[in-house]
Amino acid sequence: MFYLVLFFFLFVLHKVQEFLWPRWGLDHGKRLLDLLHSEPFVSRPLFVHAFSIGGYTFANLLIHVSQDTQRYQALTQRIRGQVYDSLVVGSVEQMSTGLAKTVLPRWETLIKHVSLFYFNIFKRQTVDYFNKGIDVFWNSPITAPALFFFCENDLLSNPRVMEEVIDHWLKRGVEVTTKKWEDSTHAGHIKRHPEEYLSTLNMFLHSLHFAPLKAKM
C-alpha cells in the first residue's frame, strides 16, 4: 500500500507570514485539506511528520476537521501515524525570546520586544488563533500512534509543556512514543543525533508496518 507522507517543514509548506498572520495559515490548512480530498490522494493512507511550527500548520488543518468531524471522519481514519519533531509550545514570551535568539541573536532584546508588541497589538488576529490551534491539538481528532522528538534545551519549545501534552494524549488512549535529549538543537535532532533519531523512527515505523528508512547524510 502506497502511503502519502505529509511533511510539515518550518518555512517550507508553512510560510512565515502565515504564522505572523494566522488567518492566512488557516486558509492554507483548508486548501491542504481539500487537496487531500481530491484525486489522486483521496484513497491513500496518510502519515504525518511535522517539524517545529509545521505542527502549527497541521493544527490549522485540524481546526477545520474539528468543526465538521463527520465530514472528515474518513480522512482522520486514513492517518496511520504521526511524528512531531520540536513542536513550538509554551508561552508567547518564550516563543518571542526563542525566535530572537535563533534568528537574530545580536538583536535579541529588540526582536523580542518588537515581537511581543506585535502579538499584543494584534492579539485577536494572532494569539487568539494560536490558542485555538493549541486547544484543538491537545484534543486532536487524530488518534493514530504518535512519536514525539524534543529536548531539554530547546529555545522555542518548553519541555514541561511538551510532557504535559504527551501525558494528556496518553490519558486519551493515544499510543505515544517519545525521544528526549538533554542537549540538542531545535528541529536539528536528526543532525545532532542521527543514529538515535533514525533508530527511534524506524522502530516506530516498524510498529506501523512501514518499510525502514536508510540514512542519506
Coordinates of C-alpha atoms in Angstrom, one line a residue:
M1 CA 0.0 0.0 0.0
F2 CA 1.4 3.4 -1.0
Y3 CA 1.4 5.9 1.8
L4 CA 1.2 9.6 1.2
V5 CA 3.7 11.1 3.7
L6 CA 2.8 14.7 4.7
F7 CA 5.8 16.7 5.7
F8 CA 5.2 20.0 7.5
F9 CA 8.6 21.8 7.5
L10 CA 9.5 25.1 9.0
F11 CA 9.5 27.7 6.2
V12 CA 8.5 25.1 3.5
L13 CA 4.9 24.3 3.5
H14 CA 4.4 26.9 6.2
K15 CA 5.3 30.4 5.2
V16 CA 6.4 32.9 7.9
Q17 CA 3.7 35.4 7.0
E18 CA 1.1 32.7 7.6
F19 CA 2.5 32.3 11.1
L20 CA 2.5 36.0 11.8
W21 CA -1.0 36.4 10.4
P22 CA -2.7 33.1 11.3
R23 CA -5.9 33.8 9.3
W24 CA -3.7 33.0 6.2
G25 CA -2.4 29.9 7.8
L26 CA -6.0 28.8 8.5
D27 CA -6.8 29.3 4.8
H28 CA -3.7 27.3 3.9
G29 CA -4.9 24.5 6.1
K30 CA -8.2 24.4 4.3
R31 CA -6.6 24.3 0.9
L32 CA -4.4 21.4 2.0
L33 CA -7.4 19.6 3.4
D34 CA -9.3 20.0 0.1
L35 CA -6.3 18.6 -1.7
L36 CA -6.3 15.5 0.4
H37 CA -9.9 15.0 -0.5
S38 CA -9.1 15.1 -4.2
E39 CA -7.7 12.6 -6.7
P40 CA -5.2 11.0 -6.6
F41 CA -4.9 11.4 -2.8
V42 CA -8.4 10.7 -1.6
S43 CA -8.0 7.0 -1.1
R44 CA -4.4 6.8 0.2
P45 CA -3.3 6.1 3.7
L46 CA -1.6 9.1 5.3
F47 CA 1.4 9.6 7.5
V48 CA 2.2 13.0 9.2
H49 CA 5.7 14.2 10.0
A50 CA 5.7 17.8 11.4
F51 CA 8.8 19.9 12.3
S52 CA 8.8 23.0 14.5
I53 CA 6.0 25.4 13.6
G54 CA 5.0 22.9 10.9
G55 CA 2.9 21.5 13.8
Y56 CA 1.0 24.8 13.7
T57 CA 0.3 24.3 10.0
F58 CA -1.1 20.9 10.8
A59 CA -3.1 22.3 13.8
N60 CA -4.8 24.7 11.3
L61 CA -5.9 21.7 9.3
L62 CA -7.2 20.1 12.5
I63 CA -9.3 23.2 13.3
H64 CA -11.3 22.6 10.1
V65 CA -11.5 18.9 10.9
S66 CA -12.8 19.5 14.4
Q67 CA -15.5 21.8 13.1
D68 CA -17.0 19.0 11.0
T69 CA -15.8 15.7 12.3
Q70 CA -18.4 13.7 10.5
R71 CA -17.4 15.1 7.1
Y72 CA -13.7 14.4 7.7
Q73 CA -14.0 11.1 9.5
A74 CA -12.7 9.1 6.6
L75 CA -9.6 11.4 6.4
T76 CA -8.8 11.0 10.1
Q77 CA -9.1 7.3 9.8
R78 CA -6.6 7.3 6.9
I79 CA -3.9 8.8 9.1
R80 CA -2.0 5.8 10.3
G81 CA 0.9 7.5 12.1
Q82 CA 2.1 10.9 13.2
V83 CA 5.6 12.3 14.2
Y84 CA 6.2 15.6 15.8
D85 CA 9.7 17.0 15.9
S86 CA 10.5 20.1 18.0
L87 CA 7.0 21.4 18.3
V88 CA 6.8 25.1 19.3
V89 CA 5.0 25.0 22.6
G90 CA 5.0 27.3 25.6
S91 CA 4.2 31.0 26.3
V92 CA 4.2 33.8 23.7
E93 CA 7.0 35.4 25.6
Q94 CA 9.1 32.2 25.4
M95 CA 8.4 31.9 21.7
S96 CA 9.4 35.5 21.1
T97 CA 12.6 35.1 23.1
G98 CA 13.5 31.8 21.3
L99 CA 12.8 33.4 17.9
A100 CA 15.1 36.3 18.7
K101 CA 17.9 34.1 19.9
T102 CA 17.6 31.8 17.0
V103 CA 17.1 34.2 14.1
L104 CA 19.0 37.4 15.1
P105 CA 20.9 36.7 18.4
R106 CA 22.7 40.1 18.1
W107 CA 19.4 41.9 18.2
E108 CA 17.8 39.6 20.7
T109 CA 16.3 42.2 23.0
L110 CA 14.9 44.3 20.2
I111 CA 13.4 41.4 18.3
K112 CA 11.8 40.1 21.5
H113 CA 10.2 43.3 22.4
V114 CA 9.0 44.0 18.8
S115 CA 7.5 40.5 18.7
L116 CA 5.7 40.9 22.0
F117 CA 4.4 44.3 21.0
Y118 CA 3.1 42.9 17.7
F119 CA 1.4 40.0 19.4
N120 CA -0.1 42.3 22.0
I121 CA -1.4 44.8 19.4
F122 CA -2.9 42.1 17.2
K123 CA -3.9 39.7 19.9
R124 CA -7.3 38.8 18.3
Q125 CA -5.6 38.2 15.0
T126 CA -2.6 36.2 16.4
V127 CA -2.6 34.9 20.0
D128 CA -6.3 34.0 20.0
Y129 CA -5.7 32.0 16.8
F130 CA -2.6 30.3 18.3
N131 CA -4.6 29.4 21.4
K132 CA -7.4 27.9 19.3
G133 CA -4.9 25.8 17.4
I134 CA -3.3 24.6 20.6
D135 CA -6.6 23.7 22.1
V136 CA -7.5 21.6 19.1
F137 CA -4.1 19.9 19.1
W138 CA -4.4 18.9 22.7
N139 CA -7.7 17.2 21.9
S140 CA -6.8 16.2 18.4
P141 CA -9.4 14.1 16.5
I142 CA -6.4 12.2 15.1
T143 CA -5.8 9.2 17.4
A144 CA -3.2 7.3 15.4
P145 CA 0.0 6.3 17.1
A146 CA 2.4 9.2 17.6
L147 CA 6.1 9.8 18.1
F148 CA 7.5 13.0 19.7
F149 CA 11.1 14.2 19.4
F150 CA 12.1 17.0 21.8
C151 CA 14.9 18.2 24.1
E152 CA 15.5 20.0 27.4
N153 CA 17.4 23.0 25.9
D154 CA 15.1 24.0 23.1
L155 CA 14.8 27.8 22.9
L156 CA 11.4 27.5 21.1
S157 CA 9.8 24.7 23.0
N158 CA 9.1 24.2 26.7
P159 CA 9.8 20.6 27.5
R160 CA 7.5 20.7 30.5
V161 CA 4.6 21.7 28.3
M162 CA 5.6 19.1 25.8
E163 CA 5.4 16.4 28.5
E164 CA 2.0 17.7 29.6
V165 CA 0.7 17.3 26.0
I166 CA 2.1 13.8 25.8
D167 CA 0.6 12.8 29.2
H168 CA -2.7 14.2 28.1
W169 CA -2.6 12.2 24.9
L170 CA -1.8 9.0 26.8
K171 CA -4.7 9.6 29.1
R172 CA -6.9 9.9 26.0
G173 CA -5.8 6.5 24.9
V174 CA -3.4 7.5 22.1
E175 CA -0.3 5.3 21.7
V176 CA 2.6 7.6 22.2
T177 CA 6.4 7.1 21.8
T178 CA 8.9 9.7 22.9
K179 CA 12.6 10.5 22.4
K180 CA 14.0 13.3 24.5
W181 CA 17.6 14.6 24.6
E182 CA 19.2 16.7 27.4
D183 CA 21.2 18.6 24.8
S184 CA 20.2 19.0 21.1
T185 CA 19.1 21.6 18.5
H186 CA 15.6 22.8 17.6
A187 CA 14.4 20.9 14.5
G188 CA 18.0 19.6 14.2
H189 CA 17.9 16.4 16.2
I190 CA 18.5 14.2 13.2
K191 CA 21.8 16.1 12.5
R192 CA 22.9 16.1 16.2
H193 CA 21.8 12.5 17.0
P194 CA 21.4 10.7 13.6
E195 CA 21.7 7.1 14.9
E196 CA 19.3 7.6 17.8
Y197 CA 16.9 9.6 15.7
L198 CA 16.7 7.0 12.9
S199 CA 16.7 4.1 15.2
T200 CA 13.7 5.5 17.1
L201 CA 11.9 6.5 14.0
N202 CA 12.5 3.1 12.3
M203 CA 11.2 1.2 15.4
F204 CA 8.1 3.4 15.3
L205 CA 7.6 2.8 11.6
H206 CA 8.1 -0.9 12.1
S207 CA 5.3 -0.9 14.6
L208 CA 3.1 0.6 11.9
H209 CA 4.3 -1.9 9.3
F210 CA 6.2 0.8 7.3
A211 CA 9.4 -0.1 5.5
P212 CA 12.5 1.1 7.5
L213 CA 14.4 4.3 6.4
K214 CA 18.0 4.5 5.5
A215 CA 20.2 7.4 6.3
K216 CA 21.3 9.7 3.5
M217 CA 23.5 12.1 5.4

